[in-house]
C-alpha atoms as one frame of an Amber mdcrd trajectory, in Angstrom:
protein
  99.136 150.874 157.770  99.229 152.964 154.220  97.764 150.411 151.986  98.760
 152.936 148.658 101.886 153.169 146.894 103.583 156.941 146.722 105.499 155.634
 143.964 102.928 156.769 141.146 104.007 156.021 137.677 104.827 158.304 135.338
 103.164 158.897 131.677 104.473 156.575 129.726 103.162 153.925 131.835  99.740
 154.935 131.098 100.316 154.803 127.574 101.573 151.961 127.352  99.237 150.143
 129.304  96.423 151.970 127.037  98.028 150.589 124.416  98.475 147.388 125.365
  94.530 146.981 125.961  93.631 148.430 122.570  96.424 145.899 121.190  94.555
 142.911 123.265  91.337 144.210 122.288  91.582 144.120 118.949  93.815 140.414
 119.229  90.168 139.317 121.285  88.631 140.883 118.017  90.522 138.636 115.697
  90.129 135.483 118.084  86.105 136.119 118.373  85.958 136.845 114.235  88.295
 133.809 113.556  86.624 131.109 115.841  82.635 131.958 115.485  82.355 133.320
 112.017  79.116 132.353 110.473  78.576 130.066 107.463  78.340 133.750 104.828
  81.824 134.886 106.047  83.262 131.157 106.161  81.681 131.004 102.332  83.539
 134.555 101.565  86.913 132.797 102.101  88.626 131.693  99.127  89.003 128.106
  98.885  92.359 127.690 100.271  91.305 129.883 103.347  88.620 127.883 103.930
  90.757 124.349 103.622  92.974 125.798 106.285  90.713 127.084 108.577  88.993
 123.989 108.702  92.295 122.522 109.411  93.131 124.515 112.477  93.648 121.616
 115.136  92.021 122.397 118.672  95.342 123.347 120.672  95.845 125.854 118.303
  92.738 127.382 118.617  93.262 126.777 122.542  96.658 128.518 122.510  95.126
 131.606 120.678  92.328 131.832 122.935  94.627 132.006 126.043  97.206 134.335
 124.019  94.479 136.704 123.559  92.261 136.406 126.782  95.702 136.543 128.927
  97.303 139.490 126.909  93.518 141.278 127.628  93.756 140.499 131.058  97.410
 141.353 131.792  96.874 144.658 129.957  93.424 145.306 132.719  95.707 144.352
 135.394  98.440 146.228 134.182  96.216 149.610 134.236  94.595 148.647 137.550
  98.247 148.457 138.610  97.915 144.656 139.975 101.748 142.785 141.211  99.583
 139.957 138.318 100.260 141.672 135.382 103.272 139.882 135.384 101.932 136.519
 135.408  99.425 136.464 133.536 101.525 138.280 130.578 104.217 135.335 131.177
 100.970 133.237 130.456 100.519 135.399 127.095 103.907 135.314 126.068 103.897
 131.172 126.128 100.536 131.152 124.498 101.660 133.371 121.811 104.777 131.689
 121.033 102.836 128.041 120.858 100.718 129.961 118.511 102.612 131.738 116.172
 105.423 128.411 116.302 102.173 126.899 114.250 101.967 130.202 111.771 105.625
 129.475 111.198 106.176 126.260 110.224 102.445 125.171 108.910 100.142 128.086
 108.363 102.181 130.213 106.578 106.606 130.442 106.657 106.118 133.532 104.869
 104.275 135.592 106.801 106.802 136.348 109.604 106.277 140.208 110.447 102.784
 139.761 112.218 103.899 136.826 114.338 107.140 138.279 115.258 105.503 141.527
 116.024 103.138 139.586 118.488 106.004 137.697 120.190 108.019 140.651 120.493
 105.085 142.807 122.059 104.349 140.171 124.229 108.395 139.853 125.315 107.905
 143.685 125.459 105.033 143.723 128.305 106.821 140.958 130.634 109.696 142.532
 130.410 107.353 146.140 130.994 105.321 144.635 133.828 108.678 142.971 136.033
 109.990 146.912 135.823 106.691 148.077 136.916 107.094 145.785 139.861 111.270
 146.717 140.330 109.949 150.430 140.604 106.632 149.734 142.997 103.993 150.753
 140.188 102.698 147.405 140.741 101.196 146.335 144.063
């Protein structure tokens, strides 16, 4: 029984899997910086900043903590070449859109590139990760 694939992906897969993680890492970054800033960076906010992030309700905070954590996790699995990828992206992808749904509509209307980018990257790596599987990259 030949428990490896001899389908072995090509470059680009690589890449974008590398880039993927760096992409997660620095969304875990952003999480981590967001939710346990201390009291000096929380007082370097200007006032309105620090109204709204005080305003943040808990399943927002929840859905970007899953966003992030998933995305990291899909983007491991993705390099390790792990059939979960998939999953766990799909995971990301609902996260994200809960998420940036909240941007939208009470954070900030105007400030659609960054939370458009994120959906579409995360749209991106599903669909990335099911052709993985299609093609046997993914076991």
């Amino acid at each position: 029984m030949n428990f490896s694939s001899s389908n072995n992906p090509p470059v680009y897969f690589w890449v974008t899997g590398l880039t993927a993680l760096v992409w997660n890492i620095f969304a875990v970054y952003s999480y981590v910086l967001q939710d346990y800033s201390n009291s000096g960076q929380f007082n370097e906010l200007s006032d309105a900043d620090q109204i709204l992030a005080d305003d943040f309700p808990a399943w927002y905070i929840s859905a970007f903590a899953i966003a992030v954590f998933a995305g990291l996790l899909g983007a491991i699995f993705l390099l390790f070449r792990k059939r979960w990828a998939y999953y766990v992206f799909i995971i990301a992808l609902i996260s994200t859109g809960i998420q940036q749904f909240y941007v939208l509509t009470v954070v900030n209307p105007r400030d659609i590139f960054l939370s458009l980018s994120a959906l579409v990257i995360c749209v991106f790596l599903v669909w990335f990760s099911r052709l993985a599987i299609g093609r046997e990259w993914l076991n």
